[in-house]
Coordinates of N, CA and C in Angstrom, one line a residue:
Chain A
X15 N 53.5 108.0 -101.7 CA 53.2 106.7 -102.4 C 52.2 105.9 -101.7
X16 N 51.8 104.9 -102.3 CA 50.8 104.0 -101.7 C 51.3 103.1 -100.9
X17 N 50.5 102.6 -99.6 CA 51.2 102.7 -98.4 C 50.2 101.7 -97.6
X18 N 50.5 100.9 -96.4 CA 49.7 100.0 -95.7 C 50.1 100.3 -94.0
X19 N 49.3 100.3 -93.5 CA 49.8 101.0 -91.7 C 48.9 100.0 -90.7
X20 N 49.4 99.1 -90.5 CA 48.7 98.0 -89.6 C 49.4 98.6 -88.0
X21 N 47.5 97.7 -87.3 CA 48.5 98.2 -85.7 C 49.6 97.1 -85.4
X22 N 50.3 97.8 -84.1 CA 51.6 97.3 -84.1 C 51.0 95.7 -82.9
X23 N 51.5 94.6 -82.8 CA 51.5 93.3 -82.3 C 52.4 93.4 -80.8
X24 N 52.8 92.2 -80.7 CA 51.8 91.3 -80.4 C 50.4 91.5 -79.5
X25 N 49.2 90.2 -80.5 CA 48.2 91.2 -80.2 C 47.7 89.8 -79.4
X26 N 47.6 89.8 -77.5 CA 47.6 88.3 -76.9 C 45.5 88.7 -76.3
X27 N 44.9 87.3 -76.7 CA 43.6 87.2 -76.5 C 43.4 86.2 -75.9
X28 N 42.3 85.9 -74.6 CA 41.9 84.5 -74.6 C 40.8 84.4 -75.7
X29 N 40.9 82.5 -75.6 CA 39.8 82.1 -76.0 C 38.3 82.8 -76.4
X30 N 37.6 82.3 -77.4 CA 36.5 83.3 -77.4 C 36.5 84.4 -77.0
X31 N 37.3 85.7 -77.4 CA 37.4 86.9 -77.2 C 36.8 87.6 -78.7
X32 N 36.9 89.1 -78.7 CA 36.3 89.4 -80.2 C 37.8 90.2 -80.2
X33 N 37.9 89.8 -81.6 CA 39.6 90.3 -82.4 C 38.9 91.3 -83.2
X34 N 39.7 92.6 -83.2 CA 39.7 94.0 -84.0 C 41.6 93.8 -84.6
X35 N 41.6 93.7 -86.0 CA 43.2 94.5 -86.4 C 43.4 95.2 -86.9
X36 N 43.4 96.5 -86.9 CA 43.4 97.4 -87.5 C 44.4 97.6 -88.6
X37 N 43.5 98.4 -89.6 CA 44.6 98.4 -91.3 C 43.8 99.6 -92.1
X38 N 44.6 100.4 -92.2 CA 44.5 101.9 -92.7 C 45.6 101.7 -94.0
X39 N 45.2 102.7 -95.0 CA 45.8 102.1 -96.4 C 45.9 103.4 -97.1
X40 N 47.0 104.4 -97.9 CA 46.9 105.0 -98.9 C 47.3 104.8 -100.0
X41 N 46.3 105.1 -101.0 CA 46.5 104.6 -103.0 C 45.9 105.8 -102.9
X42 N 46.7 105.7 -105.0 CA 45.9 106.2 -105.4 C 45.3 105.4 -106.3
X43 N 44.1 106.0 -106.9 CA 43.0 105.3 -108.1 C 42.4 104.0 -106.9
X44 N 41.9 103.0 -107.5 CA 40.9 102.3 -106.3 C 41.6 100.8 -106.2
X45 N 42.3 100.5 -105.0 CA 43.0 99.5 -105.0 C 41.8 98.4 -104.6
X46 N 42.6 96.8 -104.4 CA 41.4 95.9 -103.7 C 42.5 95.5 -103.1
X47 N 41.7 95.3 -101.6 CA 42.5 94.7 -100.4 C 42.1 93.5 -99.7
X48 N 42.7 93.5 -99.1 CA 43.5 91.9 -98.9 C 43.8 91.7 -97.2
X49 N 43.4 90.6 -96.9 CA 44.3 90.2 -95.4 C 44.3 88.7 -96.1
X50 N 45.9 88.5 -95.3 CA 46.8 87.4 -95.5 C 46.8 86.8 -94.1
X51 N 47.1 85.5 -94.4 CA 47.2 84.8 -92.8 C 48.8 84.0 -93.1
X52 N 49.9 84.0 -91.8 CA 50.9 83.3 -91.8 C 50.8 82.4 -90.7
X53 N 50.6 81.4 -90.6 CA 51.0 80.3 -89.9 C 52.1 79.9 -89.5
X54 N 52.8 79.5 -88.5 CA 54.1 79.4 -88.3 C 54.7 78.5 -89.4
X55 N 56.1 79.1 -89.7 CA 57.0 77.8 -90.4 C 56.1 78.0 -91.9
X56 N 54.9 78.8 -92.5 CA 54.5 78.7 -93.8 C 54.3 80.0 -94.4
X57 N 53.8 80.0 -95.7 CA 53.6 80.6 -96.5 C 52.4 81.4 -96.2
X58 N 52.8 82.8 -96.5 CA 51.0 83.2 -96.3 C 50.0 82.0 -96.9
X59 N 48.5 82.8 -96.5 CA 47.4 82.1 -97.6 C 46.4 83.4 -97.3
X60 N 45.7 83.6 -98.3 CA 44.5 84.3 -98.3 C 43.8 83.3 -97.5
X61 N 43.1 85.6 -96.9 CA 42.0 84.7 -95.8 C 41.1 85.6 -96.2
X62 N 41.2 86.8 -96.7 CA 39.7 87.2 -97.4 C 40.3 88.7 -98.0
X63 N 39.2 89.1 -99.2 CA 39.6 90.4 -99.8 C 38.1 91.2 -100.1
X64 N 38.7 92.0 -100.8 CA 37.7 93.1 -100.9 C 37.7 93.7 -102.1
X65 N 36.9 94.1 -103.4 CA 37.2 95.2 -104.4 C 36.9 96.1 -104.7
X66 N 36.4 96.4 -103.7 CA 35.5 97.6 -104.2 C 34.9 98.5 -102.9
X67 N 34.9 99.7 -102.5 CA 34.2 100.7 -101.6 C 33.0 99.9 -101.1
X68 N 32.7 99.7 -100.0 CA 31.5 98.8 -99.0 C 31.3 97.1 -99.7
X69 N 32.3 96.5 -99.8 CA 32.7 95.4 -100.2 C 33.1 94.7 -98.4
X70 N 32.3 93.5 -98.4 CA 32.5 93.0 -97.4 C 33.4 91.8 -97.6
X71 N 34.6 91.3 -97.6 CA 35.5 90.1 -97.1 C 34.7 89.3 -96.2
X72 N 34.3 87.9 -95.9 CA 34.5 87.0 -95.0 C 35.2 85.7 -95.3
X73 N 35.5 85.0 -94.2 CA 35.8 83.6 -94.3 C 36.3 83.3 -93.2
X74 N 35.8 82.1 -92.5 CA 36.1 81.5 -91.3 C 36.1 82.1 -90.2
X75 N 35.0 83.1 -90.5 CA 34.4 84.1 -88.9 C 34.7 85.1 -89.0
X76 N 35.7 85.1 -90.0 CA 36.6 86.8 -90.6 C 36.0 87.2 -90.8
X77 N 35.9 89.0 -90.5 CA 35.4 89.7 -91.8 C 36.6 91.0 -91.7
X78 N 36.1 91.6 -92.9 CA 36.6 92.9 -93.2 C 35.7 93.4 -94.2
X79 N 35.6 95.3 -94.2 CA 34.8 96.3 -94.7 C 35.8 97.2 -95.3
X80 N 35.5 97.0 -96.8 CA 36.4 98.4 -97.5 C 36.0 99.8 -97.1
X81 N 36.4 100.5 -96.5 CA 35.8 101.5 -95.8 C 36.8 102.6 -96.5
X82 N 36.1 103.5 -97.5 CA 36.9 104.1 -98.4 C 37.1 105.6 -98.2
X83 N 35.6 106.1 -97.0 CA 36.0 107.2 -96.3 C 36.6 107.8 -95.2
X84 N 37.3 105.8 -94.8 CA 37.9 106.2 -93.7 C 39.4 105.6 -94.4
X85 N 39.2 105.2 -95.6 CA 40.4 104.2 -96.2 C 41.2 102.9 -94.8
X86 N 39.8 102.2 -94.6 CA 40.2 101.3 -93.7 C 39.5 100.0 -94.2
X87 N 40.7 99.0 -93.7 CA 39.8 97.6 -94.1 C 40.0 96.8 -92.9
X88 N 39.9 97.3 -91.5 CA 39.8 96.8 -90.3 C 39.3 95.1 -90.5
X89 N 40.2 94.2 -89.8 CA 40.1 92.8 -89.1 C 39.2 92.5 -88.4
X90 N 38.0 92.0 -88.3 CA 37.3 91.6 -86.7 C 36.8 90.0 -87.2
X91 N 36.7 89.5 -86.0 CA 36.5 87.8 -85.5 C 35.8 88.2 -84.2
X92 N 34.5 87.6 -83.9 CA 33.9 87.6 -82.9 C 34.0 86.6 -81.6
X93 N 34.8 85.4 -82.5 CA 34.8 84.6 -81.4 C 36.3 83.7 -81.8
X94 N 37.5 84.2 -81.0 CA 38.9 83.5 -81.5 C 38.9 82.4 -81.1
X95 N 39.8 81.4 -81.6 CA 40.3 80.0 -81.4 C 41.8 80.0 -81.3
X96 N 42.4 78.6 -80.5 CA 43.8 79.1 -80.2 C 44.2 79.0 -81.6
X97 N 43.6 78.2 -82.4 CA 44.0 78.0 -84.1 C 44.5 79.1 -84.6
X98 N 43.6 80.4 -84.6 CA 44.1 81.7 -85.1 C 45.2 81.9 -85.0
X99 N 46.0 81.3 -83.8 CA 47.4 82.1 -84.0 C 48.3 82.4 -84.8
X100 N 49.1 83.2 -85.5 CA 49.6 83.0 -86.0 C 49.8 84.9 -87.0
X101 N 50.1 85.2 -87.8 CA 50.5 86.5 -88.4 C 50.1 87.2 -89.1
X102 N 49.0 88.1 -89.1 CA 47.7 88.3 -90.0 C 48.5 89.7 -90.9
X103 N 48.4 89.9 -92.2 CA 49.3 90.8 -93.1 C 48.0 91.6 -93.7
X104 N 47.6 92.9 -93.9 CA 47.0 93.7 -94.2 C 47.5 94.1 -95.6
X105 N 47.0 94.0 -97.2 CA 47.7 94.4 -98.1 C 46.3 94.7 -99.1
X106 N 47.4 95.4 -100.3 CA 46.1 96.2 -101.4 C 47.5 95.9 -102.5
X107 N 46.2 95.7 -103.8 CA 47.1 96.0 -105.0 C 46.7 96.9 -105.8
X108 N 47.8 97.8 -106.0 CA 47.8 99.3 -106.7 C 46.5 99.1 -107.9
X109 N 45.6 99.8 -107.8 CA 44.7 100.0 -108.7 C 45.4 100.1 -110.2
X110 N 45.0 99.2 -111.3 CA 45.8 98.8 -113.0 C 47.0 98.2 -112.8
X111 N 47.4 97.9 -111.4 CA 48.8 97.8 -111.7 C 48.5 96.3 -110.9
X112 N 50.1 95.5 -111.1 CA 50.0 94.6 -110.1 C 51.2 94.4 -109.1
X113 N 51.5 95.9 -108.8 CA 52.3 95.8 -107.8 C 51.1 95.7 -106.3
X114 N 51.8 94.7 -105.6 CA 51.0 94.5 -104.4 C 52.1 95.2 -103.0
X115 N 51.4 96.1 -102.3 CA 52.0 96.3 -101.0 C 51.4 95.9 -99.9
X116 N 52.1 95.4 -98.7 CA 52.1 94.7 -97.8 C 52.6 95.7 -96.2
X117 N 51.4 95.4 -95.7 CA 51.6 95.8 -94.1 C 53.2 95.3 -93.6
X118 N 53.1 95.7 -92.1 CA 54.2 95.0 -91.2 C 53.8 93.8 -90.9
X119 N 52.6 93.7 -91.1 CA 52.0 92.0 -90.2 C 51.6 92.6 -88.7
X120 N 50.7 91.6 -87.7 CA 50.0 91.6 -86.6 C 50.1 90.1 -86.2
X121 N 51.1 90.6 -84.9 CA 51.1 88.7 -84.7 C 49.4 88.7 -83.7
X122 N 49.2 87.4 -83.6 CA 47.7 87.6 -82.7 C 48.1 86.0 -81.9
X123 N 48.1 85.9 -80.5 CA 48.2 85.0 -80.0 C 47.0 85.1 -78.8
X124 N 46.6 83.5 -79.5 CA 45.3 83.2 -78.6 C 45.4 82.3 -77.6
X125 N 45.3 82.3 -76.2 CA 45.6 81.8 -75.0 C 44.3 81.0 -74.6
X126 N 44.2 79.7 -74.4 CA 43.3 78.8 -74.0 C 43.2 78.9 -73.0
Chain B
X23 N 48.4 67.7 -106.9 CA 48.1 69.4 -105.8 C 49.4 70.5 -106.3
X24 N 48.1 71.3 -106.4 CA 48.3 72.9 -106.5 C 49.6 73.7 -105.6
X25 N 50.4 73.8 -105.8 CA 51.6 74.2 -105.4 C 52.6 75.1 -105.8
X26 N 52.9 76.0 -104.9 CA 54.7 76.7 -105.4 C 55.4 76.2 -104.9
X27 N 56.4 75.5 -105.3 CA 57.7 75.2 -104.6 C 59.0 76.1 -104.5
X28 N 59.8 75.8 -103.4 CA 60.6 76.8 -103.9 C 62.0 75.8 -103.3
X29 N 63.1 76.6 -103.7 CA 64.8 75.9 -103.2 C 65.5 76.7 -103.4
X30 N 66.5 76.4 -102.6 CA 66.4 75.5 -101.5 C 65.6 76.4 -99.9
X31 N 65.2 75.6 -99.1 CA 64.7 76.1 -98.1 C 65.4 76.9 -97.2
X32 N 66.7 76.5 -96.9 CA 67.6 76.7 -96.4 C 68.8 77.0 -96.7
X33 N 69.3 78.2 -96.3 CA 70.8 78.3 -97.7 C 71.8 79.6 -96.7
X34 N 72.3 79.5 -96.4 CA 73.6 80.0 -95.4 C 75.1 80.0 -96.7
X35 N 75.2 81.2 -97.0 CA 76.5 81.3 -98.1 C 77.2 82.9 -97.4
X36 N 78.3 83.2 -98.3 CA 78.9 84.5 -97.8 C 78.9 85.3 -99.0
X37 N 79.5 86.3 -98.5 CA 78.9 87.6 -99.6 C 79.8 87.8 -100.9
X38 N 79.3 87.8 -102.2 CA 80.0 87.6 -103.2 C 79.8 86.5 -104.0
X39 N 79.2 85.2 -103.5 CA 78.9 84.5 -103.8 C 77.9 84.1 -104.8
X40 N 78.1 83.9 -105.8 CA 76.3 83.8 -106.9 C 75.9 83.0 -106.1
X41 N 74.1 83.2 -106.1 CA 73.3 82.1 -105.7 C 71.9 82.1 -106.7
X42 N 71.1 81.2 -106.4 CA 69.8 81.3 -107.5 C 69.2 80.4 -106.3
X43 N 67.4 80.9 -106.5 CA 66.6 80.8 -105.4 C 65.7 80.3 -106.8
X44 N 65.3 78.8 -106.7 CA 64.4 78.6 -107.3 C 62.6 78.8 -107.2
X45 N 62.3 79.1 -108.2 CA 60.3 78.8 -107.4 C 60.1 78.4 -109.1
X46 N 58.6 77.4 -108.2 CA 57.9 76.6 -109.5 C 56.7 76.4 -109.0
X47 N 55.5 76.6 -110.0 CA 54.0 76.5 -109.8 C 53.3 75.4 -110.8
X48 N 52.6 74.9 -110.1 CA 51.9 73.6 -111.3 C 50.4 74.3 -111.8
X49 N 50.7 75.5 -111.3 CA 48.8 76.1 -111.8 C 48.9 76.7 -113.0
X50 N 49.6 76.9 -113.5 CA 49.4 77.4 -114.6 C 49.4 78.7 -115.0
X51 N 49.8 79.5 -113.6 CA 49.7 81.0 -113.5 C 50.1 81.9 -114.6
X52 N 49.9 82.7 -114.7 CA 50.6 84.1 -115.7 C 51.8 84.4 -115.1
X53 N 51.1 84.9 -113.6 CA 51.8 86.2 -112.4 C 52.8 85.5 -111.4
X54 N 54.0 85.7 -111.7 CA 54.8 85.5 -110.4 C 55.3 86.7 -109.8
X55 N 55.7 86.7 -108.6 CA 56.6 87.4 -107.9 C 57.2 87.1 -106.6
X56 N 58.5 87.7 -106.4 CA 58.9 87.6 -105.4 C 59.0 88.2 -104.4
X57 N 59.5 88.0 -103.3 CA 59.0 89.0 -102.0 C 59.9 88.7 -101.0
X58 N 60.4 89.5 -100.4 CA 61.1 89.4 -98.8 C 60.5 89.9 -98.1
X59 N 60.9 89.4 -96.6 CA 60.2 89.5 -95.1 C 61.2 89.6 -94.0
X60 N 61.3 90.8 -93.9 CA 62.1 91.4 -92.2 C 61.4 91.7 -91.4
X61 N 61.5 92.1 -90.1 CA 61.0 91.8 -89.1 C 60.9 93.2 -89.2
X62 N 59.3 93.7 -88.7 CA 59.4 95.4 -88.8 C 59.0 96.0 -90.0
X63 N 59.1 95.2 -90.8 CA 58.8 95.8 -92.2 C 58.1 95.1 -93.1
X64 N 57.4 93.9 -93.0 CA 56.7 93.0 -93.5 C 57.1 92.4 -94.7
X65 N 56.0 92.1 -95.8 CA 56.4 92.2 -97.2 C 56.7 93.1 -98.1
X66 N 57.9 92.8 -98.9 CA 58.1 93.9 -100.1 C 58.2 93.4 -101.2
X67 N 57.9 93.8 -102.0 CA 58.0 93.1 -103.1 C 59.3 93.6 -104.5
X68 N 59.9 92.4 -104.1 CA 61.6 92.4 -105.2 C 61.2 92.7 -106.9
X69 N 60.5 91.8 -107.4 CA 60.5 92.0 -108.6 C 58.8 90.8 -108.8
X70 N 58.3 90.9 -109.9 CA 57.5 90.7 -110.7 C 57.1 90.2 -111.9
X71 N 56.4 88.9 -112.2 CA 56.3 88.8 -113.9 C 54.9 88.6 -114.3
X72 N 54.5 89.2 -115.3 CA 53.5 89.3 -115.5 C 52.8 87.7 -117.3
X73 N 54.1 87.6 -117.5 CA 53.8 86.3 -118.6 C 55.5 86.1 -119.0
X74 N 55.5 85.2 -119.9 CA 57.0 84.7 -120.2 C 57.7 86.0 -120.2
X75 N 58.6 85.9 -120.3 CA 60.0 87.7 -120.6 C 59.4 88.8 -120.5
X76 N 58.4 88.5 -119.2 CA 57.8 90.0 -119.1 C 58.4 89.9 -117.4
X77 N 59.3 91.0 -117.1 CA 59.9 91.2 -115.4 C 59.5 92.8 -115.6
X78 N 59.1 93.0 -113.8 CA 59.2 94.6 -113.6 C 59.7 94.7 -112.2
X79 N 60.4 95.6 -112.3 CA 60.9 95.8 -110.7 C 59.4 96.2 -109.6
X80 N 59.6 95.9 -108.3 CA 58.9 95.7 -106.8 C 59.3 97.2 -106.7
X81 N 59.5 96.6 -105.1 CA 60.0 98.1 -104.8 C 61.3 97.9 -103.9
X82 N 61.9 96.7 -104.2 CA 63.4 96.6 -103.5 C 64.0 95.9 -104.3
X83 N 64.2 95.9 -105.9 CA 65.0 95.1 -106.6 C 66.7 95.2 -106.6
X84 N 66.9 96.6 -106.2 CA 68.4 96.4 -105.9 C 69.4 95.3 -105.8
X85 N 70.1 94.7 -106.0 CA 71.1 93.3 -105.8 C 70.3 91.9 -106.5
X86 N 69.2 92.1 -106.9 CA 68.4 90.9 -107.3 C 67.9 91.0 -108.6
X87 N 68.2 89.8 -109.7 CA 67.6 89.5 -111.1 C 66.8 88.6 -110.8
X88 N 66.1 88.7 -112.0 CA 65.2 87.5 -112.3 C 64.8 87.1 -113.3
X89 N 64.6 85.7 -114.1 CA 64.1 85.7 -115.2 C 62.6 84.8 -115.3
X90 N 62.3 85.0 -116.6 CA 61.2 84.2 -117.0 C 61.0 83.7 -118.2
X91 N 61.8 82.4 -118.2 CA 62.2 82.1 -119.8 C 60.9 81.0 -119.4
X92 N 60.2 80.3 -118.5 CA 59.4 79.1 -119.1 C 58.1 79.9 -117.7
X93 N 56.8 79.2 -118.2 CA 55.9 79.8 -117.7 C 55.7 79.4 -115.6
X94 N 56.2 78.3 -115.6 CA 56.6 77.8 -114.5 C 57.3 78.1 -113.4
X95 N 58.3 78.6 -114.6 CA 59.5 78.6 -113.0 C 59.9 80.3 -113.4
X96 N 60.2 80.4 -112.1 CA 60.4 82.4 -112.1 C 61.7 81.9 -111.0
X97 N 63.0 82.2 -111.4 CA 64.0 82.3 -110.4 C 64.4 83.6 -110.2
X98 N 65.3 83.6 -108.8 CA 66.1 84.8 -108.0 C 67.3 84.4 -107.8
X99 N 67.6 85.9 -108.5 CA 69.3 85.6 -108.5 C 70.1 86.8 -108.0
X100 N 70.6 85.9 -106.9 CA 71.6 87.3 -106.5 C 73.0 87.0 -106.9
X101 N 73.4 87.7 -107.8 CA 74.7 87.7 -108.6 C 75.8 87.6 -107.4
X102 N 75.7 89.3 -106.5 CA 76.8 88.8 -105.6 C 76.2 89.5 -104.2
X103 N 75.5 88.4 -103.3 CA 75.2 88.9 -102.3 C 75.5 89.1 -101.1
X104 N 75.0 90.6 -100.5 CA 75.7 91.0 -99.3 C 75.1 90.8 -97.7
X105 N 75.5 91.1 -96.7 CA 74.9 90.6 -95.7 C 73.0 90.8 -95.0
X106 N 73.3 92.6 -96.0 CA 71.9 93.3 -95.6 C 70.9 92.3 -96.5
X107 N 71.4 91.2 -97.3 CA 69.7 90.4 -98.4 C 69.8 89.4 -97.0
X108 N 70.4 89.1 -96.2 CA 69.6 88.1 -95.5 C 68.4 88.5 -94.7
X109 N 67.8 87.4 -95.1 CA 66.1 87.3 -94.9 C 65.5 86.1 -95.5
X110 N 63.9 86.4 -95.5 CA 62.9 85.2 -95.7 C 62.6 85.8 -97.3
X111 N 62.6 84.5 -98.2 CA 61.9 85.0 -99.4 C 60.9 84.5 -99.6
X112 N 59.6 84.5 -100.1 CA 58.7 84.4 -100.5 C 58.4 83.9 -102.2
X113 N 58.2 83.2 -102.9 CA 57.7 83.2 -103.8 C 56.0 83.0 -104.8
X114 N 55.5 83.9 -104.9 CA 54.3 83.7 -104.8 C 53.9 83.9 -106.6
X115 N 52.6 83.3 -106.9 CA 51.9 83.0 -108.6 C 50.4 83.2 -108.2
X116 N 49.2 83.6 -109.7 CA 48.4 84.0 -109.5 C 47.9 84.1 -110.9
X117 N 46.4 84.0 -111.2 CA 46.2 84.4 -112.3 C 46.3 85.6 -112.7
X118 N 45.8 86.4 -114.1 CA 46.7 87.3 -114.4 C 45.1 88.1 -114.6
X119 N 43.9 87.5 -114.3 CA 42.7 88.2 -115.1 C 42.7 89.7 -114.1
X120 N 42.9 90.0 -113.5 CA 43.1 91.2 -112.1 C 44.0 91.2 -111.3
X121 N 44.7 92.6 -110.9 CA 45.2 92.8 -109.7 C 44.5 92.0 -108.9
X122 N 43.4 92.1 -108.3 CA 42.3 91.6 -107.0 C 42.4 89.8 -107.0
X123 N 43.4 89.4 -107.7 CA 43.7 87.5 -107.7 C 44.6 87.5 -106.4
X124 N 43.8 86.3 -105.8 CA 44.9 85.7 -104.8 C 46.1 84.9 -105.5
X125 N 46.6 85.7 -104.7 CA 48.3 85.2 -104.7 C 48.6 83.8 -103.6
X126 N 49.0 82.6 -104.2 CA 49.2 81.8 -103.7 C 51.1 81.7 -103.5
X127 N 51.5 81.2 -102.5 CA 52.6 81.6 -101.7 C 53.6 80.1 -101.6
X128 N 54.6 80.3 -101.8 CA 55.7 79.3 -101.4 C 55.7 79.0 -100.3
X129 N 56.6 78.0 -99.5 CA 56.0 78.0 -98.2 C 57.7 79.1 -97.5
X130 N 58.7 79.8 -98.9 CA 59.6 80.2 -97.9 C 61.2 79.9 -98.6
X131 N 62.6 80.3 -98.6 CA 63.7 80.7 -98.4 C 64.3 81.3 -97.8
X132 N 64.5 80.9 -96.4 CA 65.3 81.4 -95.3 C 67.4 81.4 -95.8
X133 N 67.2 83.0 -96.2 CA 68.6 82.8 -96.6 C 69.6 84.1 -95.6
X134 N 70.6 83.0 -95.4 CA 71.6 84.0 -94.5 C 72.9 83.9 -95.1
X135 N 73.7 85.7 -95.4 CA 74.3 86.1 -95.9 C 75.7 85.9 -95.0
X136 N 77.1 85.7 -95.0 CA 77.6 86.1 -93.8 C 78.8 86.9 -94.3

C-alpha cells in the first residue's frame, strides 16, 4: 500500500547550519506531497507542497523536489533559525482519492 | 479568523464510557477529517468527509464514528472507549477542488483513556 518513510529524529543543528530531512514515499497513480510543520503545543500548518514530478515546494527558506525517480521529496533549509524547531511531517495524498498519509514526523532542534 | 476549533482540549475519562470530540471550521470547507498521533507512528487518518453525509473510513476507524449532518461541524465519537484510543487528535478541513488542498488543522485533543 501507499506508504511515507521519513528519517528517524531527533535531528539537533546549530544555528545557521544547512537542514536535509529526508522523505521517501510509495503510491500508486501520482500523488502530491506535502511537508507539514508542528510547533510545540499546536496544530500542524503547511509549509510547502508539490504536484506534480520536478515540481519544486518553497517557503520560508524551505524547499522540496518531487523527485519521482527516486520517489523522494527530501527537506533542505540552507540556513536554520532556532525558530525552526519544532516537528516537520512528510505526507502525500493518494492520487483521485483524498485519503492523505502521514510520515512518523522529524523532530529538528536548533541550538543557538 | 479562519479557524478549526476543536473540544474539549483536554479530556481524561475510563473505558466504556461514550464520549464526542467536537471540531468546527468557519471556512467554509467541503473536506473534513480526523486524525490521531502516537509517538512512532505519526499521523493516521480515522475517518473522513468529503460534503454533508458523505463519511469514509481512514485507515484506523475501528472504535470511532462520525457524523456530518451540518457543513461545519464533523464530530468523533467513541461509543465505548478503550485504553489503546488514548492519544492526540487532530481535526483538520480543506477545500474539496483537489486532493493537493492544504489541510488546515485544529490546534488538538489530548485524550486519555484509563
Amino acid at each position: 500500500g501507499d506508504s511515507v518513510t521519513q528519517m528517524e529524529g531527533p535531528v539537533t543543528l546549530s544555528e545557521e547550519a544547512f537542514l536535509t530531512i529526508n522523505c521517501t514515499y510509495t503510491a500508486t497513480g501520482y500523488p502530491s506531497l506535502f511537508w507539514y510543520v508542528q510547533y510545540p503545543g499546536e496544530g500542524l500548518q503547511l509549509l510547502l507542497k508539490a504536484t506534480k514530478a520536478d515540481d519544486k515546494g518553497s517557503n520560508k527558506g524551505f524547499e522540496a523536489t518531487y523527485r519521482k525517480e527516486t520517489t523522494s521529496f527530501h527537506l533542505e533549509k540552507g540556513s536554520v533559525q532556532v525558530s525552526d524547531s519544532a516537528v516537520y511531517f512528510c505526507a502525500l495524498s493518494v492520487g483521485g482519492t483524498y485519503k492523505y498519509i502521514f510520515g512518523t514526523g522529524t523532530r529538528l532542534k536548533v541550538l543557538a | 479568523e479562519a479557524q478549526v476549533t476543536q473540544n474539549p482540549r483536554y479530556l481524561i475519562t475510563v473505558t466504556g464510557k461514550k464520549l464526542t470530540v467536537t471540531c468546527s471550521q468557519n471556512m467554509n470547507h467541503e473536506y473534513m477529517s480526523w486524525y490521531r498521533q502516537d509517538p512512532g507512528l505519526g499521523l493516521r487518518q480515522i475517518y473522513y468527509s468529503m460534503n454533508v453525509e458523505v463519511t469514509d473510513k481512514g485507515d484506523v476507524p475501528e472504535g470511532y464514528k462520525v457524523s456530518r449532518k451540518e457543513k461545519r461541524n464533523f464530530p468523533l465519537i467513541l461509543e465505548s472507549p478503550s485504553p489503546n484510543q488514548t492519544s492526540l487528535y487532530f481535526c483538520a478541513s480543506s477545500t474539496r477542488t483537489s486532493g493537493s488542498n492544504e489541510q488546515f488543522f485544529g490546534p488538538g485533543t489530548r485524550l486519555t483513556v484509563l
